[in-house]
Amino acid sequence: MIIERLRAGWVELRRYPSALMGLGIIAGLLMLALYTVIAIPYPQALEAWRGGEAWRMHPVNAEPLWLDRLKGGDAPSTLIIEHDAEEVEETMFTGGRRLRIPLAFDFGYADFPGEMNLFLRAEDHAEAPFARLSWLTPDGRDISLGGHRLQPRHRVSISQDRELTRRLGGLAPHIGLFADPASDAVPEVLPGRYRLVLDVVVFDEQADIDATLVVYGRVHGIAGTDHQRRELSLALMWGTPVALAFGLIAAVGTTLTTLVIAAMGVWYRGWVDALIQRLTEVNMILPLLPILVMVGTLYSTSIWLMLGVVVVLGIFSAGIKTYRAMLLPIREAPYIEAARAYGASDMRIVLRYMIPRILPVLIPTFVTLIPTFVFLEASLAVLGLGDPVLPTWGKVLNDAQTQSALYNGYTYWVVAPALLLMLTGLGFAMLGFAMDRVFNPRLRNL
Amino acid sequence: MTLPRSAQASSDAKARSTARRSLARDLRHLLLFALRRLVGLLFTVLVGVYLTIVIANMGGKVDELRLVQIRSDVSEMVRADPAFQDMPAEERNTLIARQVGLEVERLRLDEPFLLRSFDYLQRAMRLDLGRAEQMHSDSGSRQVYDLIVERLPATLLLFGSANLLVFFTSVFAALYLSRRYGGAVDRSIIALAPSSAAPGWFYGIFLILFFAFLVPLLPAGGMVSVPPPEGRLAYAASVLRHMLLPLAAMFLSSIFISIYSWRTFFLIHSSEDYVEMARAKGLPSKLIERRYILRPTLSPIITSFLLMLIGLWSGAIILEQVFNWPGLGSLLFQAIGHRDTPVIIGGVVIFAYLLAATVFFLDILYALLDPRVRIEGGKQ
């Protein structure tokens, strides 16, 4: 009978565009969640989000590529120039070799890169090799970038070179090295082929040198990157299954139990009702968010622990009082008396007569509860109590807030997770409100 | 002629005396009921506060942290003191041990947590909130009571005005809409209702982005400009300016859903048979609204009004954080961050008492409003 009712409901629900839109949004989110879980397995996502060396080739705080192009900008993407073994010129001398490694690339963007790093690997050398760096611009200038004695894993942070900055007339190296000398007040990019040439003296017969020049862009991928060079798309994608699971489990866990318990209290009266009322009052005295914050600071910020606490505290929530106020008059309704007269059992009256009567009114509450819990997770994360390892939307927002993203103009950092949160909220709410009008028999004719 | 008159007088007196007797009986019932509820609520507060004490102390684990802290502090102090420099190591260790012992005894850490937890409980219940461990109020006081009293007005001002505004706007708008359901306004409210899925702080972020950064019209946070303006009027104006954004954030996030659910509620109740009957009789719609719709729905309305008032006391941690509003919510958040258990417990105790008072008031009001509940309530 329930299935029939649902089917009839679905036929009617299809007439509401908002319901279809809500369903579409939810289906899209579900698909994204499914794809994410399959494409980026859980341990891999955690490992990547921990950050560190794995992200060293990514720019810091880069905008999404499409956003920049949409604004009509021409900000550079990241260029990674690996050294080509065939172009290396090698000259031998007693006790070592001289290597000349050119790293050439075309630069045609209108905007300057965000940063420059040179990664060198000189492993298994008996004695540390020595490298001298020079920068050749398209118009033939030769700028020395200094010399370095190479560690096995060496990193030359060209952008951080103060001395070079001074020599470039106060311009940061990643700007000064690309600037057109003809432009005076505001530096402009000189397009063309740039070369970084490494003159390395190696004191070893076999051991090799590996060089990678990274010219970091100002735009990256579909979601940009954060202050730790991590791709935001990873957190935005993984946030979807986490948010949906959290919202759904918490909403189902709390609403149904609360409703059944409230109805049982109203029906059985006496000590059952009294006990439920007392428990509810005790629970109401304990404010949810401070308790969660306390659990988060004192025990653990694991999202699953938080979910457990939310559900447990949500069972005897203030909702019981509201439901009780709705159920009290229903208890005295003649149709309940009729049910009792024909010998319906207590549980049957509670589950089949009392609860269905107020269920319609609760449908919007239930469906809007899902995003409430999604936002609760985000709220905790914004307070700095997000899950320590899991990438979620709330944690992205929290990172953005602690890095003053709005103040620094990294709007994409705030807008993307906020938009996803809003989309989730709207999807469930739109469906819920349309369902309300369909499944609520008293509203149908209104 | 006189006889019937005196008979009438005596029957009048009798009726009056029975009325008085039944009133007295009702009052007695009500008083008994009130007493019973009072005891029950006190017990509730007791349990709730005790639970908080256990959670805030991590079941006694905070004490171990405190013990380690005391040990390291004392030994640091003794080692740094030049007076004890040439003391033999053994003697110095006994000195440290004695100092630690004194401190432990002062904080009564040597007693089992269970014992102390009941001590905390009875002091909390007597509203003897004690001294904060780390935090102090803006005026420099270490008393938890001062800390809370200092923050309370800010929370009440912001959340009181926001919630009252939302409540009354939504109830009256809903009454209006339930008379004209299906209209353009009604449909647009229904369409906008899903936007309430986001909480206030979420809108707050965007409001700050728009009105404080992009178009710098209003302050991004705080309660009053720095330095506070001279004069009462200028001060109030400054507070009002600072209130505008958080107020708007809260209003935006809850007004549509609130109107929607009240509208649904009224619509359901205005299709009851007795309302149809009243309509069929041709009663004026004002009267129907007052006597046939509002009167039977009064108890849910009052319930939700009072629950809303309770929500006020705790403030909203995140909204206060986002807007840097110096209220109870941010006090509690700071206290939790500092592991300052007296402040946490103090906040919850105040909240518990206020809530209990509200619930008590609600029960009495129910008893007065709904005769069915009164009779059942009396039986309980």
mmCIF file of C-alpha atoms in Angstrom, chain A residues 2-167:
data_model
loop_
_atom_site.group_PDB
_atom_site.id
_atom_site.type_symbol
_atom_site.label_atom_id
_atom_site.label_comp_id
_atom_site.label_asym_id
_atom_site.label_seq_id
_atom_site.Cartn_x
_atom_site.Cartn_y
_atom_site.Cartn_z
ATOM 1 C CA ILE A 2 2.867 2.284 0.888
ATOM 2 C CA ILE A 3 4.551 1.476 -2.408
ATOM 3 C CA GLU A 4 1.380 2.303 -4.285
ATOM 4 C CA ARG A 5 1.113 5.564 -2.441
ATOM 5 C CA LEU A 6 4.711 6.352 -3.261
ATOM 6 C CA ARG A 7 4.131 5.552 -6.901
ATOM 7 C CA ALA A 8 1.063 7.767 -7.014
ATOM 8 C CA GLY A 9 3.078 10.409 -5.225
ATOM 9 C CA TRP A 10 5.859 10.166 -7.775
ATOM 10 C CA VAL A 11 3.397 10.642 -10.641
ATOM 11 C CA GLU A 12 2.187 13.794 -8.989
ATOM 12 C CA LEU A 13 5.639 14.917 -7.921
ATOM 13 C CA ARG A 14 6.724 14.965 -11.545
ATOM 14 C CA ARG A 15 4.412 17.872 -12.127
ATOM 15 C CA TYR A 16 6.475 20.132 -9.890
ATOM 16 C CA PRO A 17 9.478 21.653 -11.650
ATOM 17 C CA SER A 18 11.120 22.474 -8.339
ATOM 18 C CA ALA A 19 10.924 18.824 -7.301
ATOM 19 C CA LEU A 20 12.529 17.741 -10.544
ATOM 20 C CA MET A 21 15.220 20.356 -10.146
ATOM 21 C CA GLY A 22 15.869 19.252 -6.578
ATOM 22 C CA LEU A 23 16.005 15.633 -7.665
ATOM 23 C CA GLY A 24 18.357 16.576 -10.472
ATOM 24 C CA ILE A 25 20.697 18.353 -8.074
ATOM 25 C CA ILE A 26 20.627 15.439 -5.647
ATOM 26 C CA ALA A 27 21.226 12.943 -8.463
ATOM 27 C CA GLY A 28 24.133 15.034 -9.709
ATOM 28 C CA LEU A 29 25.657 15.187 -6.231
ATOM 29 C CA LEU A 30 25.163 11.450 -5.779
ATOM 30 C CA MET A 31 26.860 10.759 -9.078
ATOM 31 C CA LEU A 32 29.736 13.068 -8.189
ATOM 32 C CA ALA A 33 30.039 11.313 -4.835
ATOM 33 C CA LEU A 34 30.026 7.887 -6.458
ATOM 34 C CA TYR A 35 32.572 8.924 -9.063
ATOM 35 C CA THR A 36 34.825 10.444 -6.393
ATOM 36 C CA VAL A 37 34.751 7.358 -4.206
ATOM 37 C CA ILE A 38 35.636 5.146 -7.163
ATOM 38 C CA ALA A 39 38.162 7.445 -8.871
ATOM 39 C CA ILE A 40 40.045 8.581 -5.754
ATOM 40 C CA PRO A 41 40.001 5.805 -3.143
ATOM 41 C CA TYR A 42 39.632 6.881 0.488
ATOM 42 C CA PRO A 43 43.239 6.187 1.645
ATOM 43 C CA GLN A 44 44.630 7.879 -1.452
ATOM 44 C CA ALA A 45 42.533 10.999 -0.838
ATOM 45 C CA LEU A 46 43.652 11.187 2.801
ATOM 46 C CA GLU A 47 47.279 10.726 1.806
ATOM 47 C CA ALA A 48 47.081 13.452 -0.819
ATOM 48 C CA TRP A 49 45.247 15.920 1.413
ATOM 49 C CA ARG A 50 47.948 15.603 4.049
ATOM 50 C CA GLY A 51 49.949 17.803 1.673
ATOM 51 C CA GLY A 52 53.688 18.138 1.490
ATOM 52 C CA GLU A 53 56.202 17.227 -1.189
ATOM 53 C CA ALA A 54 53.657 15.648 -3.518
ATOM 54 C CA TRP A 55 52.259 19.083 -4.322
ATOM 55 C CA ARG A 56 55.556 20.910 -4.899
ATOM 56 C CA MET A 57 54.896 21.285 -8.626
ATOM 57 C CA HIS A 58 51.575 23.077 -7.961
ATOM 58 C CA PRO A 59 51.214 26.843 -7.636
ATOM 59 C CA VAL A 60 50.177 28.540 -4.398
ATOM 60 C CA ASN A 61 46.711 30.123 -4.291
ATOM 61 C CA ALA A 62 46.097 29.800 -8.021
ATOM 62 C CA GLU A 63 42.703 30.735 -9.422
ATOM 63 C CA PRO A 64 40.659 28.240 -11.423
ATOM 64 C CA LEU A 65 41.715 28.367 -15.080
ATOM 65 C CA TRP A 66 38.207 28.837 -16.471
ATOM 66 C CA LEU A 67 37.441 31.683 -14.089
ATOM 67 C CA ASP A 68 40.426 33.669 -15.324
ATOM 68 C CA ARG A 69 39.606 33.032 -18.989
ATOM 69 C CA LEU A 70 35.969 33.952 -18.303
ATOM 70 C CA LYS A 71 37.145 37.266 -16.887
ATOM 71 C CA GLY A 72 39.128 37.766 -20.078
ATOM 72 C CA GLY A 73 42.464 37.296 -18.372
ATOM 73 C CA ASP A 74 45.494 35.524 -19.764
ATOM 74 C CA ALA A 75 47.216 34.381 -16.591
ATOM 75 C CA PRO A 76 49.852 31.685 -17.095
ATOM 76 C CA SER A 77 49.392 28.038 -16.248
ATOM 77 C CA THR A 78 52.226 26.215 -14.567
ATOM 78 C CA LEU A 79 55.078 25.260 -16.882
ATOM 79 C CA ILE A 80 57.219 22.315 -15.913
ATOM 80 C CA ILE A 81 60.439 22.136 -17.932
ATOM 81 C CA GLU A 82 62.298 18.844 -17.568
ATOM 82 C CA HIS A 83 65.855 18.700 -18.756
ATOM 83 C CA ASP A 84 66.428 16.869 -22.000
ATOM 84 C CA ALA A 85 69.387 14.480 -21.902
ATOM 85 C CA GLU A 86 70.111 14.987 -25.617
ATOM 86 C CA GLU A 87 70.659 18.713 -25.337
ATOM 87 C CA VAL A 88 73.251 18.438 -22.592
ATOM 88 C CA GLU A 89 76.745 19.404 -23.725
ATOM 89 C CA GLU A 90 79.401 17.445 -21.936
ATOM 90 C CA THR A 91 83.141 18.233 -21.723
ATOM 91 C CA MET A 92 85.542 16.030 -19.818
ATOM 92 C CA PHE A 93 88.484 17.193 -17.762
ATOM 93 C CA THR A 94 90.696 15.367 -15.355
ATOM 94 C CA GLY A 95 88.817 14.498 -12.233
ATOM 95 C CA GLY A 96 85.390 15.411 -13.556
ATOM 96 C CA ARG A 97 83.072 16.698 -16.255
ATOM 97 C CA ARG A 98 81.517 19.944 -17.226
ATOM 98 C CA LEU A 99 77.832 19.783 -18.094
ATOM 99 C CA ARG A 100 75.884 22.514 -19.819
ATOM 100 C CA ILE A 101 72.160 21.917 -19.329
ATOM 101 C CA PRO A 102 69.772 24.241 -21.156
ATOM 102 C CA LEU A 103 66.157 24.453 -19.979
ATOM 103 C CA ALA A 104 64.232 26.276 -22.695
ATOM 104 C CA PHE A 105 60.542 27.162 -22.881
ATOM 105 C CA ASP A 106 58.204 29.504 -24.693
ATOM 106 C CA PHE A 107 56.373 32.040 -22.605
ATOM 107 C CA GLY A 108 53.510 33.841 -24.320
ATOM 108 C CA TYR A 109 51.099 34.758 -21.530
ATOM 109 C CA ALA A 110 50.133 38.327 -20.885
ATOM 110 C CA ASP A 111 50.593 37.983 -17.115
ATOM 111 C CA PHE A 112 53.679 37.150 -15.077
ATOM 112 C CA PRO A 113 54.100 33.757 -13.412
ATOM 113 C CA GLY A 114 53.469 33.472 -9.678
ATOM 114 C CA GLU A 115 56.746 31.932 -8.592
ATOM 115 C CA MET A 116 59.806 30.071 -9.887
ATOM 116 C CA ASN A 117 61.616 27.087 -8.443
ATOM 117 C CA LEU A 118 64.433 24.904 -9.783
ATOM 118 C CA PHE A 119 64.545 21.331 -8.510
ATOM 119 C CA LEU A 120 67.889 19.563 -8.906
ATOM 120 C CA ARG A 121 68.800 16.003 -8.119
ATOM 121 C CA ALA A 122 72.445 15.090 -7.793
ATOM 122 C CA GLU A 123 72.414 11.701 -6.130
ATOM 123 C CA ASP A 124 75.335 9.307 -5.665
ATOM 124 C CA HIS A 125 77.990 11.960 -6.231
ATOM 125 C CA ALA A 126 81.270 11.395 -4.408
ATOM 126 C CA GLU A 127 81.670 15.143 -4.005
ATOM 127 C CA ALA A 128 78.955 17.761 -4.244
ATOM 128 C CA PRO A 129 78.787 19.199 -7.770
ATOM 129 C CA PHE A 130 78.750 22.928 -8.395
ATOM 130 C CA ALA A 131 76.225 24.673 -10.618
ATOM 131 C CA ARG A 132 76.185 28.174 -12.056
ATOM 132 C CA LEU A 133 72.823 29.445 -13.310
ATOM 133 C CA SER A 134 72.254 31.993 -16.023
ATOM 134 C CA TRP A 135 69.027 33.295 -17.479
ATOM 135 C CA LEU A 136 68.803 34.097 -21.204
ATOM 136 C CA THR A 137 65.914 36.294 -22.272
ATOM 137 C CA PRO A 138 64.386 36.344 -25.779
ATOM 138 C CA ASP A 139 66.057 39.711 -26.483
ATOM 139 C CA GLY A 140 69.478 38.234 -25.749
ATOM 140 C CA ARG A 141 70.199 39.559 -22.232
ATOM 141 C CA ASP A 142 72.164 37.231 -19.973
ATOM 142 C CA ILE A 143 71.342 37.502 -16.254
ATOM 143 C CA SER A 144 73.359 35.527 -13.750
ATOM 144 C CA LEU A 145 71.310 33.721 -11.113
ATOM 145 C CA GLY A 146 74.307 32.826 -8.989
ATOM 146 C CA GLY A 147 76.069 29.594 -8.129
ATOM 147 C CA HIS A 148 75.125 26.710 -5.888
ATOM 148 C CA ARG A 149 76.885 23.739 -4.375
ATOM 149 C CA LEU A 150 74.333 20.976 -4.931
ATOM 150 C CA GLN A 151 72.898 18.766 -2.244
ATOM 151 C CA PRO A 152 71.605 15.344 -3.395
ATOM 152 C CA ARG A 153 68.106 16.857 -3.548
ATOM 153 C CA HIS A 154 68.497 20.515 -4.180
ATOM 154 C CA ARG A 155 65.901 23.213 -4.493
ATOM 155 C CA VAL A 156 66.735 26.667 -5.813
ATOM 156 C CA SER A 157 63.963 29.068 -4.860
ATOM 157 C CA ILE A 158 64.628 31.641 -7.551
ATOM 158 C CA SER A 159 61.697 33.805 -6.447
ATOM 159 C CA GLN A 160 63.106 34.128 -2.927
ATOM 160 C CA ASP A 161 66.510 35.404 -4.067
ATOM 161 C CA ARG A 162 66.824 38.803 -2.340
ATOM 162 C CA GLU A 163 70.091 39.657 -4.009
ATOM 163 C CA LEU A 164 68.600 38.989 -7.421
ATOM 164 C CA THR A 165 65.576 41.107 -6.559
ATOM 165 C CA ARG A 166 67.910 43.967 -5.767
ATOM 166 C CA ARG A 167 69.772 43.537 -9.048
#
